JSON list of C-alpha atoms in Angstrom, two decimals:
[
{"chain": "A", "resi": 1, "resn": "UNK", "atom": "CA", "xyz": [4.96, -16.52, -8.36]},
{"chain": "A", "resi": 2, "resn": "UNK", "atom": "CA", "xyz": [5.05, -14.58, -4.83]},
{"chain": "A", "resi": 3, "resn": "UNK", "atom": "CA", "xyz": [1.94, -14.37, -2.83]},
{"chain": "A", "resi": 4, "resn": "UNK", "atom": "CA", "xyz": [2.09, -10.58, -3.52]},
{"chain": "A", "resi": 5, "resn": "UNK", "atom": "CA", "xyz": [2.03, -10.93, -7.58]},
{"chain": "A", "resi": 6, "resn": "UNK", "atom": "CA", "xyz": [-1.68, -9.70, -7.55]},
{"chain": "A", "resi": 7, "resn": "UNK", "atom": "CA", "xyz": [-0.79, -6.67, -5.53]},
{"chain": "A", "resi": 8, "resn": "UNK", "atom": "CA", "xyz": [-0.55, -3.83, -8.30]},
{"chain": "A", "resi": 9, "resn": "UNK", "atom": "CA", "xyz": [2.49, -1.89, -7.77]},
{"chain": "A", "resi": 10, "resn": "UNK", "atom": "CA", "xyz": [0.97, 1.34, -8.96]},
{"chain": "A", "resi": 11, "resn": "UNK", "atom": "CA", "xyz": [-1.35, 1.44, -6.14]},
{"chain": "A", "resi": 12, "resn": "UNK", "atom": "CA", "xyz": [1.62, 1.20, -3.25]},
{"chain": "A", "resi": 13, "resn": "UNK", "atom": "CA", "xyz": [1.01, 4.36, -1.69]},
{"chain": "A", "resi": 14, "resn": "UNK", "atom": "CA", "xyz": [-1.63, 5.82, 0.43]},
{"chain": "A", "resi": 15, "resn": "UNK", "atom": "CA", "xyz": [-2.37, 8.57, -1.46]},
{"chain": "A", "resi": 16, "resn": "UNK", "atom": "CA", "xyz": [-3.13, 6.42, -4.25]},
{"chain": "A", "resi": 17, "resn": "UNK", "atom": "CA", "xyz": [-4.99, 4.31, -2.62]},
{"chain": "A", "resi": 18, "resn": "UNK", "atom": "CA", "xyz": [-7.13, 7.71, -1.37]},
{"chain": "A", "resi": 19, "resn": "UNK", "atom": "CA", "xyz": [-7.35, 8.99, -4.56]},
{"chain": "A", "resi": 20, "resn": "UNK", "atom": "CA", "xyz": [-8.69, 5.44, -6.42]},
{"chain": "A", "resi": 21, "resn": "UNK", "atom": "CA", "xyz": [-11.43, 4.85, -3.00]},
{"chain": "A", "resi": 22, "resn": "UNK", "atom": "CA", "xyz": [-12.80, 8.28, -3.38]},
{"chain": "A", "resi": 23, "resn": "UNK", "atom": "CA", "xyz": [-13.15, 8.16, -7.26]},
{"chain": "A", "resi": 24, "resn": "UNK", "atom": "CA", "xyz": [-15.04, 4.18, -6.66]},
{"chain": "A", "resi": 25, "resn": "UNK", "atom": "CA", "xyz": [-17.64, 5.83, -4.96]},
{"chain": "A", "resi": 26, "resn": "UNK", "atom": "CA", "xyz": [-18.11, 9.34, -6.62]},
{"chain": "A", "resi": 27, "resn": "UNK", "atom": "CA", "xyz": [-18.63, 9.57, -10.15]},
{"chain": "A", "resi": 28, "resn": "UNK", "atom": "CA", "xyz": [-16.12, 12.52, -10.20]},
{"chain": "A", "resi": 29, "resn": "UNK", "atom": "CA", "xyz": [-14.51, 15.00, -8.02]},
{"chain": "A", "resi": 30, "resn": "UNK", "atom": "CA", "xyz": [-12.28, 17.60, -8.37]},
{"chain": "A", "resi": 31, "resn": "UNK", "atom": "CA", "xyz": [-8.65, 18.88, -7.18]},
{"chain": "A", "resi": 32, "resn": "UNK", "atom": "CA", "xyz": [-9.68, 21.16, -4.24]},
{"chain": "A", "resi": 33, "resn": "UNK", "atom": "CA", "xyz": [-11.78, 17.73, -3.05]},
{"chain": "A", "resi": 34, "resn": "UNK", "atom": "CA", "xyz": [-9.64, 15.32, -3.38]},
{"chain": "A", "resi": 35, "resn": "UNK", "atom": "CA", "xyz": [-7.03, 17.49, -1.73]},
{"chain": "A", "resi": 36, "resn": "UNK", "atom": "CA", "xyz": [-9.38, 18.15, 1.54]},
{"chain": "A", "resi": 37, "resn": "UNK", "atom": "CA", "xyz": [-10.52, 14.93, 1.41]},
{"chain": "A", "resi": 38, "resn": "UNK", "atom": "CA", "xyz": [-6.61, 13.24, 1.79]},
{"chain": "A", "resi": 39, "resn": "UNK", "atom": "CA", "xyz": [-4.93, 16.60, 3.44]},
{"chain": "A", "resi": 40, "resn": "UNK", "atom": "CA", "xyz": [-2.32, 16.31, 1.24]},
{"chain": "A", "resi": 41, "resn": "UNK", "atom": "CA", "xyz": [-0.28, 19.07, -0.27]},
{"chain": "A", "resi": 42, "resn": "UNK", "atom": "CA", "xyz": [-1.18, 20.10, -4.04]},
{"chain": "A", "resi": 43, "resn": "UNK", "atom": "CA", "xyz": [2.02, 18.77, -5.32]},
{"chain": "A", "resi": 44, "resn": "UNK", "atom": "CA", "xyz": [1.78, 15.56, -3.85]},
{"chain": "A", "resi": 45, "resn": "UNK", "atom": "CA", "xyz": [-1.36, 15.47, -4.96]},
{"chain": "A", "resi": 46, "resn": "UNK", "atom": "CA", "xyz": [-0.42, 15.82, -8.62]},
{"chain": "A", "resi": 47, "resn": "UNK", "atom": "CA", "xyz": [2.59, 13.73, -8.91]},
{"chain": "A", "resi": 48, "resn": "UNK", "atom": "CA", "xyz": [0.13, 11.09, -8.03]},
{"chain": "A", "resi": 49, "resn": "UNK", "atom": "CA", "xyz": [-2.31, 12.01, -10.01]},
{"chain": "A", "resi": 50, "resn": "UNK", "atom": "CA", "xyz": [-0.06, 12.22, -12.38]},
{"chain": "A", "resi": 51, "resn": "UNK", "atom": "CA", "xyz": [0.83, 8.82, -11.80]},
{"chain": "A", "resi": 52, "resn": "UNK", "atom": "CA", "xyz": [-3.04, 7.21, -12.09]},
{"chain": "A", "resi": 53, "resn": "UNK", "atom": "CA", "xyz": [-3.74, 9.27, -15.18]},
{"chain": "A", "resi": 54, "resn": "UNK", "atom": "CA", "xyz": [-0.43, 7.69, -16.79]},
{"chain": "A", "resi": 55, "resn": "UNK", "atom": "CA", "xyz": [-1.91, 4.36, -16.04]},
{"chain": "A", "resi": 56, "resn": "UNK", "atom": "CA", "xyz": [-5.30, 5.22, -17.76]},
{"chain": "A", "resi": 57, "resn": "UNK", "atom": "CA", "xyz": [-6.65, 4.42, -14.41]},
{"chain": "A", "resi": 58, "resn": "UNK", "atom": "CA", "xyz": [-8.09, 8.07, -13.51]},
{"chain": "A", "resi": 59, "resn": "UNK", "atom": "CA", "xyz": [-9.75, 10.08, -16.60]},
{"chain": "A", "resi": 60, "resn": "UNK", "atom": "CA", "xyz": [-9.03, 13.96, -16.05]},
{"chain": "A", "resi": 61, "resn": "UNK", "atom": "CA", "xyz": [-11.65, 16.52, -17.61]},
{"chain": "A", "resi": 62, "resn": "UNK", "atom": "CA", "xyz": [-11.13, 20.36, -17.84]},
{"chain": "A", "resi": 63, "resn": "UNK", "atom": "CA", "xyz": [-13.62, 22.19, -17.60]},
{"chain": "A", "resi": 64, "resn": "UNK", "atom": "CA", "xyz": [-14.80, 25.73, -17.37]},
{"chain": "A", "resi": 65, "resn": "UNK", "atom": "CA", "xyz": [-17.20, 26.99, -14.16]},
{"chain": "A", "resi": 66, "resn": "UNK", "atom": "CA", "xyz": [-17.98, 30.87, -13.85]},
{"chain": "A", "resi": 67, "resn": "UNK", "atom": "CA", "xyz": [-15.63, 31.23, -16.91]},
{"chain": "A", "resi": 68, "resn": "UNK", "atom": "CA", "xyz": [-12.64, 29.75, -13.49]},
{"chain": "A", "resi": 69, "resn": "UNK", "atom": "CA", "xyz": [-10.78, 26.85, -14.50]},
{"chain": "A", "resi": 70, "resn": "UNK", "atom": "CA", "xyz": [-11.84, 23.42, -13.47]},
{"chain": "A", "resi": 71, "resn": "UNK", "atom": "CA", "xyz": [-9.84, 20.15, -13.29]},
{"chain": "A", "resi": 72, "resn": "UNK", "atom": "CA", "xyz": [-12.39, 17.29, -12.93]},
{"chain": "A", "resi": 73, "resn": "UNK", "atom": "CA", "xyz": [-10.94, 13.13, -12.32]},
{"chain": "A", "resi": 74, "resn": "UNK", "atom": "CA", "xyz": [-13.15, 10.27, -12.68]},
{"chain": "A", "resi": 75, "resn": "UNK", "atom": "CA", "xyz": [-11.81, 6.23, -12.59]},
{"chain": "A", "resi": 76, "resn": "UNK", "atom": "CA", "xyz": [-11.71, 4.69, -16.03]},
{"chain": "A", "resi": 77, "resn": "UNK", "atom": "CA", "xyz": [-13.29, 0.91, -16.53]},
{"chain": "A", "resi": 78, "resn": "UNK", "atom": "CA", "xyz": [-9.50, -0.01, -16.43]},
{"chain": "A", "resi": 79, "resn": "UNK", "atom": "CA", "xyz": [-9.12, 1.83, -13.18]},
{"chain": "A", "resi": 80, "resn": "UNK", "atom": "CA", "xyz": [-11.75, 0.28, -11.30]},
{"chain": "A", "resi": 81, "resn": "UNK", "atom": "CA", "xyz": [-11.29, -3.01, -12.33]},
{"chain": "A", "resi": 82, "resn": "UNK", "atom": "CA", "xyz": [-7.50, -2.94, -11.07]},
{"chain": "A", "resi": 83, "resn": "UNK", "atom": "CA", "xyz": [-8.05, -1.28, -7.77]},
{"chain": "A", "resi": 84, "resn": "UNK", "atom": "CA", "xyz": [-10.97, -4.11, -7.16]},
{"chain": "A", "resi": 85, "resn": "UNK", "atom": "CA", "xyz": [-7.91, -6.72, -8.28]},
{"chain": "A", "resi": 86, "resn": "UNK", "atom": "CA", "xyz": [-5.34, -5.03, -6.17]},
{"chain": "A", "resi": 87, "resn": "UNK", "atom": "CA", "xyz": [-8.12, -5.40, -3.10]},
{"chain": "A", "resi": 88, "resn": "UNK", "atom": "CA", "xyz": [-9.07, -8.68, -3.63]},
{"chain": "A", "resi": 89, "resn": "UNK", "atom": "CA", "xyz": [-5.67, -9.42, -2.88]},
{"chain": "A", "resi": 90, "resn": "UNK", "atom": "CA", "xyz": [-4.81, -7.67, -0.15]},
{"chain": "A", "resi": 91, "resn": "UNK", "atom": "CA", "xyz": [-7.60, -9.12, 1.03]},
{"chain": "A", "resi": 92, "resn": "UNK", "atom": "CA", "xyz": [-6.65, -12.73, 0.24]},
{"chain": "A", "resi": 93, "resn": "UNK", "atom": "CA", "xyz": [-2.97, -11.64, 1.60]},
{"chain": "A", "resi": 94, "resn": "UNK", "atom": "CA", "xyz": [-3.92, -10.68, 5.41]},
{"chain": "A", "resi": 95, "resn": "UNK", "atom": "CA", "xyz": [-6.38, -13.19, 5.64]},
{"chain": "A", "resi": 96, "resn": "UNK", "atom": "CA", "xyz": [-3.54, -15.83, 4.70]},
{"chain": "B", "resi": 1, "resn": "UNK", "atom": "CA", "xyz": [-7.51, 15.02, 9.10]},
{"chain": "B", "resi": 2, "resn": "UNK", "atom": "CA", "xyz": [-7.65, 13.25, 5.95]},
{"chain": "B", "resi": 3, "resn": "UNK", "atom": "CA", "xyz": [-9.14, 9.84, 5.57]},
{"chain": "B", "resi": 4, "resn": "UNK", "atom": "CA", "xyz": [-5.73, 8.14, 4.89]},
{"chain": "B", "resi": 5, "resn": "UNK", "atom": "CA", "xyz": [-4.24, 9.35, 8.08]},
{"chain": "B", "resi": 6, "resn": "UNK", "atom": "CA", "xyz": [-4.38, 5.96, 9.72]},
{"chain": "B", "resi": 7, "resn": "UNK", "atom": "CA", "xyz": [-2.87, 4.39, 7.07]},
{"chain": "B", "resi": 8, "resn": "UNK", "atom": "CA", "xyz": [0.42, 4.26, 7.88]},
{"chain": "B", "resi": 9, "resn": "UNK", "atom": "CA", "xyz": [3.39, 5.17, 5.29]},
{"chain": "B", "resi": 10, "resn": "UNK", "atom": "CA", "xyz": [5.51, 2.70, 6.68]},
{"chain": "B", "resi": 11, "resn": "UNK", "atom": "CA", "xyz": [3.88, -0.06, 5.14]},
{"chain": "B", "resi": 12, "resn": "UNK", "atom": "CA", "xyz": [2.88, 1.85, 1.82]},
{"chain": "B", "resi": 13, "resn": "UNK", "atom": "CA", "xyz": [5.09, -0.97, -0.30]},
{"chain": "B", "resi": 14, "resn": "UNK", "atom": "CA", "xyz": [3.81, -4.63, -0.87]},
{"chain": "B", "resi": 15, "resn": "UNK", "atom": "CA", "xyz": [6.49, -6.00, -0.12]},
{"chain": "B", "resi": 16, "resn": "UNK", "atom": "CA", "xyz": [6.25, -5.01, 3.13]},
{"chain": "B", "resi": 17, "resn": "UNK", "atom": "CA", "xyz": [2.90, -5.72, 3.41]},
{"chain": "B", "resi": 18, "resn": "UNK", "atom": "CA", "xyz": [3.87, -9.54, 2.68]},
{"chain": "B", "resi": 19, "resn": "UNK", "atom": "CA", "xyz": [6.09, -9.48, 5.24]},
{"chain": "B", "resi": 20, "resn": "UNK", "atom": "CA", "xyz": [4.11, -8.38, 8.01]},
{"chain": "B", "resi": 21, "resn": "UNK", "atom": "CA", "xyz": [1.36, -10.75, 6.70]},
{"chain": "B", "resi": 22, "resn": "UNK", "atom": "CA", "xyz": [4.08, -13.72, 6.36]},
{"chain": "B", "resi": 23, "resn": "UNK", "atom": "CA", "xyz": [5.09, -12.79, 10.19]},
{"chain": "B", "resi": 24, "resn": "UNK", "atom": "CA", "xyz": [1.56, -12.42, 11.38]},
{"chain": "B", "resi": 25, "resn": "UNK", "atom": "CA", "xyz": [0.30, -15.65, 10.72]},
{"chain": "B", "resi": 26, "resn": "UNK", "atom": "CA", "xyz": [3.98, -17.50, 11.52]},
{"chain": "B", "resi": 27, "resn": "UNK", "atom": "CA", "xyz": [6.04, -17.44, 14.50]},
{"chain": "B", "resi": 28, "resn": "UNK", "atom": "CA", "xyz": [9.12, -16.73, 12.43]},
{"chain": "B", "resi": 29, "resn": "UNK", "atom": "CA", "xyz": [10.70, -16.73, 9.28]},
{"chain": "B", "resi": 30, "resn": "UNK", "atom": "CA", "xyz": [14.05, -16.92, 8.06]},
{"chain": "B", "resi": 31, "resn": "UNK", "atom": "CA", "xyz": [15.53, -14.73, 4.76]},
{"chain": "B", "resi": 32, "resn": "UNK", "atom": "CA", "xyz": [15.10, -17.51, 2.40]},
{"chain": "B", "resi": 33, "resn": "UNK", "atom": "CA", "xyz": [11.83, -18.08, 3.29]},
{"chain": "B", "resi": 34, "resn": "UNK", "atom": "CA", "xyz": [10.44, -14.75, 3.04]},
{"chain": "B", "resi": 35, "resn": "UNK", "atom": "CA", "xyz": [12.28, -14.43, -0.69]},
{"chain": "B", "resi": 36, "resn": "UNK", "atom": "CA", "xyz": [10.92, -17.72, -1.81]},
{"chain": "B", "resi": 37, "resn": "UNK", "atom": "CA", "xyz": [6.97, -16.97, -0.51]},
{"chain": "B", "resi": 38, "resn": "UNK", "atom": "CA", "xyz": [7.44, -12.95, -1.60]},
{"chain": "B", "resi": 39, "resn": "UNK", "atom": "CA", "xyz": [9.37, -13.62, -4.89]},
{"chain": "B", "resi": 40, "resn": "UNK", "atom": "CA", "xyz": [11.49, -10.92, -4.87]},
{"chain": "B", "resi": 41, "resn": "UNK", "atom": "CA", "xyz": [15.40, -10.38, -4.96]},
{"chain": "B", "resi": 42, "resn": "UNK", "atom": "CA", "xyz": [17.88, -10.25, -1.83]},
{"chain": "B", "resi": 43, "resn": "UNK", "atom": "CA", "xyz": [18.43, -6.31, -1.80]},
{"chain": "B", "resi": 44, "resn": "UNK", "atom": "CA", "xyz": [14.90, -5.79, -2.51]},
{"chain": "B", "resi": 45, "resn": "UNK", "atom": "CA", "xyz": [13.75, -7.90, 0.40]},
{"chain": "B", "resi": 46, "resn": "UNK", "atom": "CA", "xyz": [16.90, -6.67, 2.31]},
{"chain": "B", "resi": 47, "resn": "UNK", "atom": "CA", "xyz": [15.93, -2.99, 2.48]},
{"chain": "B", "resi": 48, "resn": "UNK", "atom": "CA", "xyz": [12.50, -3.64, 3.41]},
{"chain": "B", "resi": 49, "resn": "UNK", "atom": "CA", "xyz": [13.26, -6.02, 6.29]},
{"chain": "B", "resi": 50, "resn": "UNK", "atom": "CA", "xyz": [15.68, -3.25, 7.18]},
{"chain": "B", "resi": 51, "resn": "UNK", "atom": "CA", "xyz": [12.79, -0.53, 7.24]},
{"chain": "B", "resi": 52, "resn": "UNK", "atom": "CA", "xyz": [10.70, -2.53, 9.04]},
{"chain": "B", "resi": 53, "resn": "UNK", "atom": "CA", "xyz": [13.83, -3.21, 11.45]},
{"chain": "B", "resi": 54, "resn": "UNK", "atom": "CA", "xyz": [14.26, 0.72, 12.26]},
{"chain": "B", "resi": 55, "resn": "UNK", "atom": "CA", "xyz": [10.40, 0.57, 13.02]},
{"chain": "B", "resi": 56, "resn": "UNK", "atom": "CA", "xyz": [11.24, -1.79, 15.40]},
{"chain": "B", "resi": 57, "resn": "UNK", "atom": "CA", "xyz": [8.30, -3.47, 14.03]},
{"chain": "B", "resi": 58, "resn": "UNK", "atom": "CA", "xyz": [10.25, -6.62, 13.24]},
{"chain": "B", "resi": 59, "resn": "UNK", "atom": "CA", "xyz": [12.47, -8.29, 15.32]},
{"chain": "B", "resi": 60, "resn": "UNK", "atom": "CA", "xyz": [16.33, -9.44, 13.57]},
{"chain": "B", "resi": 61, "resn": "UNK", "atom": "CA", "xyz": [17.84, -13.12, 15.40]},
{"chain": "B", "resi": 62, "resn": "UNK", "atom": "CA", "xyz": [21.10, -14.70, 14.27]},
{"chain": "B", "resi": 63, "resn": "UNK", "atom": "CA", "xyz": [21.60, -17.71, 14.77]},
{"chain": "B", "resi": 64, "resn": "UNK", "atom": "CA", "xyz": [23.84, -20.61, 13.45]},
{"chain": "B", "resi": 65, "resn": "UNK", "atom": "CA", "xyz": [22.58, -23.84, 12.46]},
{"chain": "B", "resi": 66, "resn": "UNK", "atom": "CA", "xyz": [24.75, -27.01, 11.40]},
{"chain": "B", "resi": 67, "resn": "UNK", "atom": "CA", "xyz": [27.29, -24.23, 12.04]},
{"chain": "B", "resi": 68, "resn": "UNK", "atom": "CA", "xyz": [25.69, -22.34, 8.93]},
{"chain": "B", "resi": 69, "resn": "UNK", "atom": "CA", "xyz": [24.49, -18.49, 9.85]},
{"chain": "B", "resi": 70, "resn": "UNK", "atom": "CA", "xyz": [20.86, -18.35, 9.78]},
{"chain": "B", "resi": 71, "resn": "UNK", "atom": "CA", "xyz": [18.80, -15.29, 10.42]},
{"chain": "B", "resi": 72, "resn": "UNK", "atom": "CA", "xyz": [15.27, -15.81, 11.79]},
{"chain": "B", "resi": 73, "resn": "UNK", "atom": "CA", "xyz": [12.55, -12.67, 11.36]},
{"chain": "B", "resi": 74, "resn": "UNK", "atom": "CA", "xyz": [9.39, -11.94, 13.68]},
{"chain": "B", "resi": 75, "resn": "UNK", "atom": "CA", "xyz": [7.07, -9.55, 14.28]},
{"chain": "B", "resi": 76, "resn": "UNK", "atom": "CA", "xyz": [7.29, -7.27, 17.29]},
{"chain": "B", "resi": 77, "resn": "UNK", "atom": "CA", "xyz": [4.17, -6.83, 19.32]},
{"chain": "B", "resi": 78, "resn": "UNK", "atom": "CA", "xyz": [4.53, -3.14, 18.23]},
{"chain": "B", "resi": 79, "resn": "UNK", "atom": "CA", "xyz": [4.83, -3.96, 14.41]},
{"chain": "B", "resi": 80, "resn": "UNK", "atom": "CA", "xyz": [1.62, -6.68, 15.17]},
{"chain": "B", "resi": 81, "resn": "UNK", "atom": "CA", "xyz": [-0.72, -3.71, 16.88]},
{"chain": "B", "resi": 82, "resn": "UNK", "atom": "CA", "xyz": [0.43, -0.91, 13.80]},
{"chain": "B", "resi": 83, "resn": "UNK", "atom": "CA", "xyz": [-0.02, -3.42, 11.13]},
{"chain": "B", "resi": 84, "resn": "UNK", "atom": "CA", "xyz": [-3.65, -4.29, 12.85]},
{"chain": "B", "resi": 85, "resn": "UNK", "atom": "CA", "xyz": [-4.14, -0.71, 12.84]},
{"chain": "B", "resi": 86, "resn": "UNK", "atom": "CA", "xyz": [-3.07, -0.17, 9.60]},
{"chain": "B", "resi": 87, "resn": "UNK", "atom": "CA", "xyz": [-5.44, -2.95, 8.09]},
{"chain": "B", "resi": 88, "resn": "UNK", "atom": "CA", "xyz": [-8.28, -1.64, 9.76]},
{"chain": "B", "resi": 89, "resn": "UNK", "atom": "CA", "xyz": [-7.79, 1.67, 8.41]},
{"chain": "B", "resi": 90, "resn": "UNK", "atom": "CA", "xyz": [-7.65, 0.16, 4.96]},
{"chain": "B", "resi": 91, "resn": "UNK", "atom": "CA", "xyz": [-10.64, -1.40, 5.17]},
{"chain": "B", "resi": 92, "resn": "UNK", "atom": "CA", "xyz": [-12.45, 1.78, 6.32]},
{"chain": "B", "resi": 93, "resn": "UNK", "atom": "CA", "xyz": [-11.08, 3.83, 3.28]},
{"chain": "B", "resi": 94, "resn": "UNK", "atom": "CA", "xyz": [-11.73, 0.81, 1.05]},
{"chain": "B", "resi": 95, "resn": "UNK", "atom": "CA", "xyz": [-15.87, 0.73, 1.85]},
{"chain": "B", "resi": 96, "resn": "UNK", "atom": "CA", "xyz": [-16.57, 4.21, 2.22]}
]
């Protein structure tokens, strides 16, 4: 067992990382936020969101506002509790 | 300017994270050593350590001992100031 075991694969990228901070801390946001928020390009974007809504880690809602499409992404229990696990160890990793 | 820009893509893989922690906190390690504390497989570990190389954030000696090759990795002083930098930046994102 490495000293990285607790470090969850899924979350090895920054934009992940972005995505899973902004949704611990906001109860929801949508694409256009989360895309201003990480200035990232929309496909980037997705393929990771993609990703985190694979995982059952983000929960994505569609919605209607004005009768205009929109995409809304919260964290799921699941999510939150594995992005707290993956911090706790990177924590305990660069404080080793 | 999004708030992941200072987090830098370089290290956006654990195992490279473990070895910038591993060389960090010790002087030097050799290739056996970094597999054994990272758990991982040679050409796993071998293309990370080369990434890291190119960075020219770790530092590649050779070296024989007992007449046996042995290769020694450290941490540059510029790998040691990105990876602080890096951290830091994580730790922002992680407690906004």
């Amino acid at each position: 067992m490495g000293i990285i075991e607790n470090i969850n694969k899924l979350f090895d990228h920054r934009i992940r990382l972005g995505i899973m901070s902004i949704l611990m801390v906001n109860d929801d946001a949508d694409f256009n936020r989360l895309k201003e928020l990480l200035d990232v390009t929309d496909g980037n974007l997705a393929s990771h969101i993609k990703a985190l809504e694979n995982a059952e880690y983000i929960l994505v809602e569609k919605q209607f506002i004005d009768r205009k499409p929109n995409t809304r992404y919260s964290a799921t229990k699941l999510g939150k509790m594995e992005f707290k696990k993956h911090i706790d160890a990177l924590e305990k990793l660069i404080r080793k």
